[in-house]
Amino acid sequence: MQKFVVTSSESDQTLEKYVKKVLKAAPLSFIYKLFRKKDIKVNGHHQDRKFIVHTNDEVSIYITDEKVKEFSSVKEIKITEDISSWILFEDENILIINKPRGVLVQKDKSGDTALDDMVISYLVSKKEYDPNKEKGFVPAPVHRLDRNTAGIIIFGKNLRALQELGNVINDKEKVIKKYMTLVEGICENTGKIDLFLKKLSSGRVIVDNKEGKESHTQFKLIETFNNYSLLDVSLLTGRTHQIRVHLSEIGHPVIGDTKYGNYELNKQIEKQHHFKNQFLVAYYLKFNGLDGELKYLNNKEFCIKLPNECSELIDSLKM
């Protein structure tokens, strides 16, 4: 029997999808046979393929060491883009990266190139990670950023770091994350948005007071100009697309947001200012009050400048 612990970056997916990632080289017929024979348990209980796994769940798979080695091994690591210039901080436990806009954190489908692949390639090149020797662990992001959200993201280089940070990543007292965004309209100086959000199968997120999950966002006005507001935003919960949905719901959609934004305004800005991107940047991170083996990170803070395209848009809109 082999045991694997679900990290926060692997949370909220089906058991089937999780097992496919753990046994990445296994034929589908083999994986489905494991489910039919009830050779997969979560926290000691048999579950079906559609069961949703969560952070710190223990997944037990009744297969031999040889099968794990065969099906989890990676024969060849594809050399991807060099990310060394994106790294803000690195030690034996974590990587903190300034992700450019347009880069996926984790691949959506086979054939995608994503930041997690780039991190693995980087660590393999440094001889800090060998996927053919590791059993059940892959360096992974502690949290998520949308493809079109630029900014700071944390990767765990070992299971202990992933678990410790995964347990506190949404605790606003212990891991302080701030975003900067440009929105339509003139906002008040400060505000708090409280809504119940539900993610649809299509990937879109809607407000649903009956079936939605509680979500909270705080914002502070930085400046206003020509019917635009530049905001400093803090997440008090970590729901999918939370900032974009929240700001859209209060009448201040994020500039460049193609899913929840103002389509006509976005096209106008693209035409006049040559900006067609989502103006949302995870610009600030601070560790505060961590316990355990990562407490040495306490009081470390990281702050990045806005990408050039965002700064240039602000300058252009002020003219």
Coordinates of C-alpha atoms in Angstrom, one line a residue, residues 144 169-172 175-179 216-218 233-239 241-244 246:
R144 CA -3.1 29.7 -7.5
I169 CA -2.1 30.3 2.9
N170 CA -5.6 31.7 3.3
D171 CA -5.1 32.9 6.9
K172 CA -4.8 36.7 6.3
V175 CA 0.2 35.1 5.0
I176 CA -0.6 38.7 3.9
K177 CA -1.2 38.9 0.1
K178 CA -2.2 42.1 -1.7
Y179 CA -3.2 42.8 -5.2
H216 CA -14.8 38.4 1.6
T217 CA -12.6 41.0 -0.1
Q218 CA -11.3 44.3 1.3
V233 CA -7.0 44.7 -2.7
S234 CA -6.8 42.1 0.0
L235 CA -8.4 38.6 -0.1
L236 CA -9.9 37.5 3.2
T237 CA -11.0 34.2 1.5
G238 CA -9.6 32.5 -1.6
R239 CA -12.4 31.7 -4.0
H241 CA -12.0 34.6 -9.6
Q242 CA -13.0 36.2 -6.3
I243 CA -11.5 39.7 -6.9
R244 CA -12.9 40.0 -10.4
H246 CA -16.6 40.9 -6.4

